[in-house]
Amino acid sequence: MAAPMSAAPLVSDPVVSAQDLITGLPLDGRGGWREWTSPITPRQQWNANFGYCGETSLISAGLAYGQYTSQWTARALASPGVPQWRESSQLLLGENDGAAARRMKLQAEPFDTQQQRTTPEFLAWCKQWVQRGAVVILGVFNNVRRLGEPLAGDSVYDHIVPVVAVGSGSDRPYAPDDTITISDNGLYTEGAEVPFLFTESFAAFQGNRRQANAPRGSLYTLRDTPPNYGLAVSGVRDPSGVTVPVRLSASLDGEGLQNQAELRQPPEPLPLSLTARVTIPDPSQAYVLYRYDDFASVPVSGFNAAADQAVQRWLIPPFSGLSAEVSVTGWSDQTVVFRAVPATAA
């Protein structure tokens, strides 16, 4: 078991449907090219046990909302009781992604594949959520030839990736020359380089299975016919809306390389530092920052009433500025969850 984390002192729209996105009013009428970025930093997945791409994508989203966990823990939450070296244990879009997000105390909305008519409709949905500040996670085809993978590939998606940015010069919800940037979670390496980020236009990003495997084709392709699978992570579970934003930055972009076919127990953890940055919406108020070491202990309401469930807390006094930071150190196999609320909240 890893040693406890130590802490440094504290330094002081409604969502519309996919159909509305295609046929409804423009999201942005200002014109000119703009880019909307997701509040995430690319992270590197383990490739053992059929790959931890879904787990890594959800961890990246969690960091944007103030929480960190390991890939091993994320998979255990996605498929409780299933040995992680079994294919059925994976965190997959359209299967157990929503359950995993709930257990990680994240607010997440899956794309409605039942109502989907076209892939542009799905890309418009992705664009909408990124414009609203959410982290979008989607499934893509791999170019199995370029990645040196032995099989022809799945019929729906091979890989799960977070969206890092969307760019557009159009007022329309979807335009062919809109761009999407994904992090491939470090799946592709070029010598000693791990590029992570890949950008395509909406039009060029779409293709069928044969096109996805073209020898000179793109490394990643979005299936060009329904169904497409995606998850929009928009924040923490907090029905009353009392929490204020917390974002985590990490000293490591992964937990080391695990490229063996089978991993039967968690690897040795690595030293890890995390910095939580709290956004203060009203500097005249006092706030409390809580830290938890287990998702089961994290409340979704009554944060101050459940203060004893936290392992640590900090008071942010009034007039401390527009933000506050706290840093903690520990190990990469730990779970660290921060929530910040007004001191006057329930």
mmCIF file of C-alpha atoms in Angstrom:
data_model
loop_
_atom_site.group_PDB
_atom_site.id
_atom_site.type_symbol
_atom_site.label_atom_id
_atom_site.label_comp_id
_atom_site.label_asym_id
_atom_site.label_seq_id
_atom_site.Cartn_x
_atom_site.Cartn_y
_atom_site.Cartn_z
ATOM 1 C CA MET A 1 0.000 0.000 0.000
ATOM 2 C CA ALA A 2 1.299 3.447 -0.880
ATOM 3 C CA ALA A 3 2.160 5.981 1.770
ATOM 4 C CA PRO A 4 -0.408 8.730 2.464
ATOM 5 C CA MET A 5 -0.226 11.874 0.408
ATOM 6 C CA SER A 6 1.267 14.911 2.086
ATOM 7 C CA ALA A 7 -0.074 18.393 1.479
ATOM 8 C CA ALA A 8 1.467 21.834 1.131
ATOM 9 C CA PRO A 9 -0.257 24.848 2.713
ATOM 10 C CA LEU A 10 -3.073 26.524 0.792
ATOM 11 C CA VAL A 11 -2.037 29.425 -1.404
ATOM 12 C CA SER A 12 -3.988 31.923 -1.249
ATOM 13 C CA ASP A 13 -26.694 26.643 -20.707
ATOM 14 C CA PRO A 14 -29.322 24.292 -21.422
ATOM 15 C CA VAL A 15 -28.246 21.379 -23.631
ATOM 16 C CA VAL A 16 -30.037 20.905 -26.933
ATOM 17 C CA SER A 17 -30.633 17.666 -28.778
ATOM 18 C CA ALA A 18 -28.469 16.350 -31.592
ATOM 19 C CA GLN A 19 -31.301 17.064 -34.037
ATOM 20 C CA ASP A 20 -31.496 20.688 -32.861
ATOM 21 C CA LEU A 21 -27.768 21.017 -33.488
ATOM 22 C CA ILE A 22 -28.235 20.218 -37.156
ATOM 23 C CA THR A 23 -31.473 22.081 -37.797
ATOM 24 C CA GLY A 24 -31.603 24.724 -35.082
ATOM 25 C CA LEU A 25 -30.021 28.105 -34.446
ATOM 26 C CA PRO A 26 -26.251 28.732 -34.741
ATOM 27 C CA LEU A 27 -24.204 28.278 -31.600
ATOM 28 C CA ASP A 28 -21.859 31.161 -32.351
ATOM 29 C CA GLY A 29 -22.788 34.132 -34.509
ATOM 30 C CA ARG A 30 -19.591 36.144 -34.188
ATOM 31 C CA GLY A 31 -17.859 34.849 -37.301
ATOM 32 C CA GLY A 32 -14.124 34.326 -37.881
ATOM 33 C CA TRP A 33 -12.044 31.302 -36.951
ATOM 34 C CA ARG A 34 -12.167 30.292 -33.287
ATOM 35 C CA GLU A 35 -10.830 27.372 -31.307
ATOM 36 C CA TRP A 36 -12.414 25.926 -28.190
ATOM 37 C CA THR A 37 -10.099 23.846 -26.024
ATOM 38 C CA SER A 38 -11.038 21.178 -23.510
ATOM 39 C CA PRO A 39 -9.592 21.663 -20.020
ATOM 40 C CA ILE A 40 -7.413 18.530 -20.201
ATOM 41 C CA THR A 41 -3.778 17.534 -20.525
ATOM 42 C CA PRO A 42 -2.962 14.430 -22.623
ATOM 43 C CA ARG A 43 -2.059 11.330 -20.644
ATOM 44 C CA GLN A 44 -0.419 8.031 -21.586
ATOM 45 C CA GLN A 45 -2.344 4.778 -21.287
ATOM 46 C CA TRP A 46 -1.220 1.292 -20.392
ATOM 47 C CA ASN A 47 -1.426 -1.063 -23.389
ATOM 48 C CA ALA A 48 -1.644 -4.233 -21.290
ATOM 49 C CA ASN A 49 -4.973 -6.031 -20.744
ATOM 50 C CA PHE A 50 -6.439 -4.935 -24.113
ATOM 51 C CA GLY A 51 -5.492 -1.307 -23.441
ATOM 52 C CA TYR A 52 -6.644 1.233 -20.891
ATOM 53 C CA CYS A 53 -7.745 3.911 -23.362
ATOM 54 C CA GLY A 54 -11.231 4.339 -21.924
ATOM 55 C CA GLU A 55 -9.887 4.484 -18.391
ATOM 56 C CA THR A 56 -7.201 7.022 -19.327
ATOM 57 C CA SER A 57 -9.729 9.204 -21.151
ATOM 58 C CA LEU A 58 -11.969 9.328 -18.088
ATOM 59 C CA ILE A 59 -8.983 10.047 -15.825
ATOM 60 C CA SER A 60 -8.063 12.983 -18.090
ATOM 61 C CA ALA A 61 -11.616 14.276 -17.797
ATOM 62 C CA GLY A 62 -11.517 13.842 -14.026
ATOM 63 C CA LEU A 63 -8.379 15.958 -13.690
ATOM 64 C CA ALA A 64 -10.263 18.799 -15.378
ATOM 65 C CA TYR A 65 -12.786 18.652 -12.549
ATOM 66 C CA GLY A 66 -10.486 18.204 -9.583
ATOM 67 C CA GLN A 67 -9.847 14.481 -9.187
ATOM 68 C CA TYR A 68 -7.231 11.857 -9.962
ATOM 69 C CA THR A 69 -7.177 8.080 -9.863
ATOM 70 C CA SER A 70 -5.108 5.285 -11.381
ATOM 71 C CA GLN A 71 -5.953 3.260 -14.470
ATOM 72 C CA TRP A 72 -6.266 0.133 -12.342
ATOM 73 C CA THR A 73 -8.829 1.791 -10.068
ATOM 74 C CA ALA A 74 -10.751 3.260 -13.012
ATOM 75 C CA ARG A 75 -11.144 -0.194 -14.561
ATOM 76 C CA ALA A 76 -12.166 -1.723 -11.236
ATOM 77 C CA LEU A 77 -14.923 0.900 -11.010
ATOM 78 C CA ALA A 78 -16.026 0.229 -14.587
ATOM 79 C CA SER A 79 -16.246 -3.565 -14.146
ATOM 80 C CA PRO A 80 -16.385 -4.453 -10.443
ATOM 81 C CA GLY A 81 -15.196 -7.972 -9.693
ATOM 82 C CA VAL A 82 -14.024 -8.757 -13.241
ATOM 83 C CA PRO A 83 -10.299 -9.656 -13.499
ATOM 84 C CA GLN A 84 -8.589 -6.899 -15.419
ATOM 85 C CA TRP A 85 -6.783 -9.236 -17.788
ATOM 86 C CA ARG A 86 -10.133 -10.351 -19.226
ATOM 87 C CA GLU A 87 -11.399 -8.519 -22.290
ATOM 88 C CA SER A 88 -14.814 -8.004 -20.677
ATOM 89 C CA SER A 89 -13.285 -5.806 -17.967
ATOM 90 C CA GLN A 90 -12.546 -2.865 -20.275
ATOM 91 C CA LEU A 91 -14.166 0.542 -19.842
ATOM 92 C CA LEU A 92 -16.107 0.859 -23.097
ATOM 93 C CA LEU A 93 -18.300 3.548 -24.611
ATOM 94 C CA GLY A 94 -21.879 2.444 -25.011
ATOM 95 C CA GLU A 95 -21.457 -0.235 -22.345
ATOM 96 C CA ASN A 96 -20.117 0.647 -18.900
ATOM 97 C CA ASP A 97 -18.839 4.202 -19.430
ATOM 98 C CA GLY A 98 -21.820 5.835 -17.755
ATOM 99 C CA ALA A 99 -21.601 3.555 -14.732
ATOM 100 C CA ALA A 100 -17.869 4.229 -14.402
ATOM 101 C CA ALA A 101 -18.438 7.992 -14.574
ATOM 102 C CA ARG A 102 -21.120 7.799 -11.873
ATOM 103 C CA ARG A 103 -18.859 5.763 -9.585
ATOM 104 C CA MET A 104 -16.133 8.353 -10.186
ATOM 105 C CA LYS A 105 -18.686 11.012 -9.140
ATOM 106 C CA LEU A 106 -18.636 12.724 -12.541
ATOM 107 C CA GLN A 107 -21.599 14.213 -14.397
ATOM 108 C CA ALA A 108 -21.626 12.639 -17.862
ATOM 109 C CA GLU A 109 -24.032 12.422 -20.811
ATOM 110 C CA PRO A 110 -23.746 9.686 -23.463
ATOM 111 C CA PHE A 111 -24.492 10.446 -27.090
ATOM 112 C CA ASP A 112 -27.931 9.143 -28.027
ATOM 113 C CA THR A 113 -27.141 6.578 -30.719
ATOM 114 C CA GLN A 114 -30.810 5.550 -30.885
ATOM 115 C CA GLN A 115 -31.767 8.943 -32.327
ATOM 116 C CA GLN A 116 -28.681 9.327 -34.542
ATOM 117 C CA ARG A 117 -29.163 9.668 -38.298
ATOM 118 C CA THR A 118 -25.731 10.799 -39.548
ATOM 119 C CA THR A 119 -22.116 11.066 -38.421
ATOM 120 C CA PRO A 120 -22.104 14.870 -38.977
ATOM 121 C CA GLU A 121 -24.851 14.934 -36.355
ATOM 122 C CA PHE A 122 -22.455 13.231 -33.936
ATOM 123 C CA LEU A 123 -19.654 15.693 -34.727
ATOM 124 C CA ALA A 124 -22.056 18.592 -34.154
ATOM 125 C CA TRP A 125 -22.851 17.084 -30.754
ATOM 126 C CA CYS A 126 -19.117 16.891 -29.966
ATOM 127 C CA LYS A 127 -18.639 20.504 -31.045
ATOM 128 C CA GLN A 128 -21.552 21.706 -28.923
ATOM 129 C CA TRP A 129 -20.230 20.090 -25.751
ATOM 130 C CA VAL A 130 -16.638 21.306 -26.265
ATOM 131 C CA GLN A 131 -17.939 24.840 -26.867
ATOM 132 C CA ARG A 132 -19.698 24.603 -23.521
ATOM 133 C CA GLY A 133 -16.484 23.605 -21.736
ATOM 134 C CA ALA A 134 -17.103 19.866 -21.354
ATOM 135 C CA VAL A 135 -14.640 17.050 -21.993
ATOM 136 C CA VAL A 136 -15.849 14.859 -24.865
ATOM 137 C CA ILE A 137 -14.673 11.251 -25.179
ATOM 138 C CA LEU A 138 -15.304 9.303 -28.403
ATOM 139 C CA GLY A 139 -14.560 6.045 -30.164
ATOM 140 C CA VAL A 140 -12.424 5.931 -33.328
ATOM 141 C CA PHE A 141 -11.028 3.410 -35.789
ATOM 142 C CA ASN A 142 -7.278 2.752 -35.649
ATOM 143 C CA ASN A 143 -5.234 2.502 -38.807
ATOM 144 C CA VAL A 144 -4.209 -1.052 -37.973
ATOM 145 C CA ARG A 145 -1.608 -1.157 -40.748
ATOM 146 C CA ARG A 146 0.239 1.943 -39.619
ATOM 147 C CA LEU A 147 -0.026 0.950 -35.952
ATOM 148 C CA GLY A 148 1.176 -2.578 -36.688
ATOM 149 C CA GLU A 149 -1.865 -4.234 -35.136
ATOM 150 C CA PRO A 150 -2.514 -7.856 -36.136
ATOM 151 C CA LEU A 151 -6.287 -7.754 -36.736
ATOM 152 C CA ALA A 152 -8.437 -5.953 -39.285
ATOM 153 C CA GLY A 153 -10.087 -3.865 -36.585
ATOM 154 C CA ASP A 154 -13.492 -3.571 -34.959
ATOM 155 C CA SER A 155 -16.610 -2.711 -36.954
ATOM 156 C CA VAL A 156 -17.568 0.264 -34.722
ATOM 157 C CA TYR A 157 -14.449 1.574 -32.931
ATOM 158 C CA ASP A 158 -11.014 0.335 -31.849
ATOM 159 C CA HIS A 159 -9.822 3.105 -29.578
ATOM 160 C CA ILE A 160 -11.282 5.598 -27.076
ATOM 161 C CA VAL A 161 -9.879 9.133 -27.029
ATOM 162 C CA PRO A 162 -10.630 12.528 -25.463
ATOM 163 C CA VAL A 163 -11.198 15.621 -27.592
ATOM 164 C CA VAL A 164 -8.644 18.342 -26.865
ATOM 165 C CA ALA A 165 -9.989 21.080 -29.147
ATOM 166 C CA VAL A 166 -12.527 21.986 -31.803
ATOM 167 C CA GLY A 167 -11.963 24.786 -34.311
ATOM 168 C CA SER A 168 -14.484 26.502 -36.555
ATOM 169 C CA GLY A 169 -14.952 29.524 -38.764
ATOM 170 C CA SER A 170 -18.638 28.831 -39.284
ATOM 171 C CA ASP A 171 -21.778 29.825 -37.444
ATOM 172 C CA ARG A 172 -23.295 26.460 -38.300
ATOM 173 C CA PRO A 173 -23.256 23.610 -35.786
ATOM 174 C CA TYR A 174 -21.439 21.485 -38.370
ATOM 175 C CA ALA A 175 -19.156 22.542 -41.211
ATOM 176 C CA PRO A 176 -16.896 20.185 -43.212
ATOM 177 C CA ASP A 177 -13.808 22.328 -42.564
ATOM 178 C CA ASP A 178 -14.364 22.513 -38.803
ATOM 179 C CA THR A 179 -11.438 20.800 -37.083
ATOM 180 C CA ILE A 180 -11.198 18.342 -34.218
ATOM 181 C CA THR A 181 -8.052 17.601 -32.196
ATOM 182 C CA ILE A 182 -7.835 14.398 -30.187
ATOM 183 C CA SER A 183 -5.296 12.912 -27.802
ATOM 184 C CA ASP A 184 -4.625 9.275 -28.667
ATOM 185 C CA ASN A 185 -3.477 8.628 -25.069
ATOM 186 C CA GLY A 186 0.026 7.907 -26.332
ATOM 187 C CA LEU A 187 -0.939 4.843 -28.378
ATOM 188 C CA TYR A 188 1.183 5.853 -31.381
ATOM 189 C CA THR A 189 4.915 6.350 -30.994
ATOM 190 C CA GLU A 190 7.371 7.612 -33.574
ATOM 191 C CA GLY A 191 10.816 6.604 -32.445
ATOM 192 C CA ALA A 192 11.249 8.147 -29.017
ATOM 193 C CA GLU A 193 8.434 10.632 -29.662
ATOM 194 C CA VAL A 194 4.890 10.245 -28.371
ATOM 195 C CA PRO A 195 2.882 12.727 -30.463
ATOM 196 C CA PHE A 196 -0.402 12.402 -28.491
ATOM 197 C CA LEU A 197 -2.271 15.085 -30.493
ATOM 198 C CA PHE A 198 -3.856 14.613 -33.926
ATOM 199 C CA THR A 199 -5.967 17.147 -35.830
ATOM 200 C CA GLU A 200 -8.318 16.544 -38.767
ATOM 201 C CA SER A 201 -11.100 18.450 -40.452
ATOM 202 C CA PHE A 202 -14.578 17.122 -39.745
ATOM 203 C CA ALA A 203 -14.814 15.928 -43.356
ATOM 204 C CA ALA A 204 -11.419 14.189 -43.442
ATOM 205 C CA PHE A 205 -11.982 12.592 -40.030
ATOM 206 C CA GLN A 206 -14.852 10.448 -41.323
ATOM 207 C CA GLY A 207 -14.337 7.171 -43.148
ATOM 208 C CA ASN A 208 -15.241 3.502 -43.376
ATOM 209 C CA ARG A 209 -13.268 0.536 -42.075
ATOM 210 C CA ARG A 210 -11.376 0.029 -45.333
ATOM 211 C CA GLN A 211 -10.413 3.700 -45.567
ATOM 212 C CA ALA A 212 -9.345 3.684 -41.927
ATOM 213 C CA ASN A 213 -6.803 0.946 -42.698
ATOM 214 C CA ALA A 214 -5.354 2.574 -45.843
ATOM 215 C CA PRO A 215 -1.524 2.264 -45.819
ATOM 216 C CA ARG A 216 -1.082 6.024 -46.212
ATOM 217 C CA GLY A 217 -4.266 7.032 -44.435
ATOM 218 C CA SER A 218 -4.751 8.887 -41.201
ATOM 219 C CA LEU A 219 -3.868 7.134 -37.958
ATOM 220 C CA TYR A 220 -7.395 7.627 -36.584
ATOM 221 C CA THR A 221 -10.761 7.779 -38.317
ATOM 222 C CA LEU A 222 -14.319 8.292 -37.108
ATOM 223 C CA ARG A 223 -16.799 5.760 -38.483
ATOM 224 C CA ASP A 224 -18.757 7.619 -41.187
ATOM 225 C CA THR A 225 -22.115 5.939 -40.561
ATOM 226 C CA PRO A 226 -24.108 5.423 -37.361
ATOM 227 C CA PRO A 227 -23.672 4.335 -34.701
ATOM 228 C CA ASN A 228 -21.023 6.612 -33.210
ATOM 229 C CA TYR A 229 -20.296 6.470 -29.514
ATOM 230 C CA GLY A 230 -19.365 9.354 -27.255
ATOM 231 C CA LEU A 231 -19.543 10.603 -23.686
ATOM 232 C CA ALA A 232 -19.599 14.265 -22.615
ATOM 233 C CA VAL A 233 -18.216 14.850 -19.117
ATOM 234 C CA SER A 234 -19.473 18.240 -17.957
ATOM 235 C CA GLY A 235 -18.472 18.373 -14.297
ATOM 236 C CA VAL A 236 -18.810 16.650 -10.942
ATOM 237 C CA ARG A 237 -21.972 15.095 -9.588
ATOM 238 C CA ASP A 238 -23.576 17.972 -7.722
ATOM 239 C CA PRO A 239 -27.351 18.275 -8.363
ATOM 240 C CA SER A 240 -27.682 21.448 -6.280
ATOM 241 C CA GLY A 241 -24.813 23.180 -8.126
ATOM 242 C CA VAL A 242 -23.034 24.248 -4.946
ATOM 243 C CA THR A 243 -19.453 23.251 -5.857
ATOM 244 C CA VAL A 244 -17.022 25.691 -7.443
ATOM 245 C CA PRO A 245 -14.484 24.695 -10.125
ATOM 246 C CA VAL A 246 -11.346 22.820 -9.134
ATOM 247 C CA ARG A 247 -8.768 21.737 -11.700
ATOM 248 C CA LEU A 248 -5.842 19.409 -11.081
ATOM 249 C CA SER A 249 -2.437 19.425 -12.722
ATOM 250 C CA ALA A 250 -0.150 16.416 -12.327
ATOM 251 C CA SER A 251 3.633 16.043 -12.322
ATOM 252 C CA LEU A 252 3.342 12.897 -14.487
ATOM 253 C CA ASP A 253 1.464 12.369 -17.754
ATOM 254 C CA GLY A 254 0.964 8.675 -16.999
ATOM 255 C CA GLU A 255 1.831 5.777 -14.732
ATOM 256 C CA GLY A 256 4.708 4.310 -16.694
ATOM 257 C CA LEU A 257 4.657 1.963 -19.672
ATOM 258 C CA GLN A 258 2.854 -1.368 -19.397
ATOM 259 C CA ASN A 259 3.057 -2.960 -22.847
ATOM 260 C CA GLN A 260 2.911 -6.620 -21.895
ATOM 261 C CA ALA A 261 -0.140 -8.577 -23.039
ATOM 262 C CA GLU A 262 -1.289 -9.410 -19.523
ATOM 263 C CA LEU A 263 -1.080 -7.465 -16.290
ATOM 264 C CA ARG A 264 -2.391 -9.441 -13.301
ATOM 265 C CA GLN A 265 -1.745 -6.919 -10.561
ATOM 266 C CA PRO A 266 -1.165 -3.158 -10.398
ATOM 267 C CA PRO A 267 2.389 -2.130 -11.249
ATOM 268 C CA GLU A 268 4.643 -0.418 -8.732
ATOM 269 C CA PRO A 269 3.415 3.157 -8.229
ATOM 270 C CA LEU A 270 5.430 6.224 -9.146
ATOM 271 C CA PRO A 271 5.935 9.369 -7.057
ATOM 272 C CA LEU A 272 3.266 11.909 -7.988
ATOM 273 C CA SER A 273 2.592 15.560 -7.235
ATOM 274 C CA LEU A 274 -0.817 17.136 -7.786
ATOM 275 C CA THR A 275 -1.783 20.800 -7.665
ATOM 276 C CA ALA A 276 -5.426 21.761 -7.198
ATOM 277 C CA ARG A 277 -6.456 25.190 -8.425
ATOM 278 C CA VAL A 278 -9.759 26.485 -7.073
ATOM 279 C CA THR A 279 -11.641 29.190 -8.960
ATOM 280 C CA ILE A 280 -13.227 31.679 -6.556
ATOM 281 C CA PRO A 281 -16.466 33.075 -8.048
ATOM 282 C CA ASP A 282 -17.134 35.517 -5.166
ATOM 283 C CA PRO A 283 -13.980 36.737 -3.371
ATOM 284 C CA SER A 284 -16.078 38.236 -0.590
ATOM 285 C CA GLN A 285 -17.101 34.730 0.536
ATOM 286 C CA ALA A 286 -15.170 32.057 2.406
ATOM 287 C CA TYR A 287 -14.812 28.614 0.825
ATOM 288 C CA VAL A 288 -13.802 25.180 2.040
ATOM 289 C CA LEU A 289 -11.665 22.809 -0.022
ATOM 290 C CA TYR A 290 -12.057 19.119 0.824
ATOM 291 C CA ARG A 291 -9.833 16.177 -0.150
ATOM 292 C CA TYR A 292 -11.054 12.568 -0.241
ATOM 293 C CA ASP A 293 -9.061 9.389 -0.831
ATOM 294 C CA ASP A 294 -11.889 7.133 -2.044
ATOM 295 C CA PHE A 295 -14.725 7.798 -4.480
ATOM 296 C CA ALA A 296 -17.149 6.046 -2.142
ATOM 297 C CA SER A 297 -16.487 8.785 0.432
ATOM 298 C CA VAL A 298 -17.176 11.683 -1.930
ATOM 299 C CA PRO A 299 -20.619 13.229 -1.326
ATOM 300 C CA VAL A 300 -22.773 14.625 -4.106
ATOM 301 C CA SER A 301 -24.630 17.029 -1.769
ATOM 302 C CA GLY A 302 -24.319 18.308 1.788
ATOM 303 C CA PHE A 303 -20.549 18.665 1.450
ATOM 304 C CA ASN A 304 -20.076 20.676 4.657
ATOM 305 C CA ALA A 305 -22.462 18.441 6.581
ATOM 306 C CA ALA A 306 -20.380 15.446 5.447
ATOM 307 C CA ALA A 307 -17.069 17.111 6.280
ATOM 308 C CA ASP A 308 -15.940 14.078 8.304
ATOM 309 C CA GLN A 309 -15.849 11.988 5.114
ATOM 310 C CA ALA A 310 -12.907 14.068 3.876
ATOM 311 C CA VAL A 311 -9.358 13.192 4.847
ATOM 312 C CA GLN A 312 -8.261 16.821 4.773
ATOM 313 C CA ARG A 313 -9.763 20.289 4.441
ATOM 314 C CA TRP A 314 -8.596 23.859 3.918
ATOM 315 C CA LEU A 315 -10.428 27.103 4.645
ATOM 316 C CA ILE A 316 -10.119 29.779 1.961
ATOM 317 C CA PRO A 317 -10.820 33.057 3.782
ATOM 318 C CA PRO A 318 -12.797 35.902 2.217
ATOM 319 C CA PHE A 319 -10.853 38.304 0.010
ATOM 320 C CA SER A 320 -8.196 35.700 -0.832
ATOM 321 C CA GLY A 321 -8.309 36.551 -4.522
ATOM 322 C CA LEU A 322 -9.909 34.958 -7.559
ATOM 323 C CA SER A 323 -8.166 31.607 -7.106
ATOM 324 C CA ALA A 324 -6.381 29.487 -4.544
ATOM 325 C CA GLU A 325 -3.982 26.545 -4.879
ATOM 326 C CA VAL A 326 -2.933 23.577 -2.805
ATOM 327 C CA SER A 327 -0.321 20.951 -3.713
ATOM 328 C CA VAL A 328 -0.120 17.377 -2.472
ATOM 329 C CA THR A 329 2.446 14.646 -3.003
ATOM 330 C CA GLY A 330 2.024 10.911 -2.970
ATOM 331 C CA TRP A 331 1.866 7.988 -5.402
ATOM 332 C CA SER A 332 0.354 7.273 -8.793
ATOM 333 C CA ASP A 333 -1.839 4.423 -7.516
ATOM 334 C CA GLN A 334 -3.751 6.659 -5.105
ATOM 335 C CA THR A 335 -7.135 8.293 -5.541
ATOM 336 C CA VAL A 336 -7.251 12.013 -4.776
ATOM 337 C CA VAL A 337 -10.533 13.892 -5.092
ATOM 338 C CA PHE A 338 -11.028 17.596 -4.356
ATOM 339 C CA ARG A 339 -14.313 19.442 -3.918
ATOM 340 C CA ALA A 340 -14.671 23.125 -3.032
ATOM 341 C CA VAL A 341 -17.862 24.729 -1.723
ATOM 342 C CA PRO A 342 -18.874 27.988 -0.014
ATOM 343 C CA ALA A 343 -18.348 27.820 3.733
ATOM 344 C CA THR A 344 -22.034 28.722 4.135
ATOM 345 C CA ALA A 345 -23.275 25.784 2.014
ATOM 346 C CA ALA A 346 -25.124 22.849 3.537
#
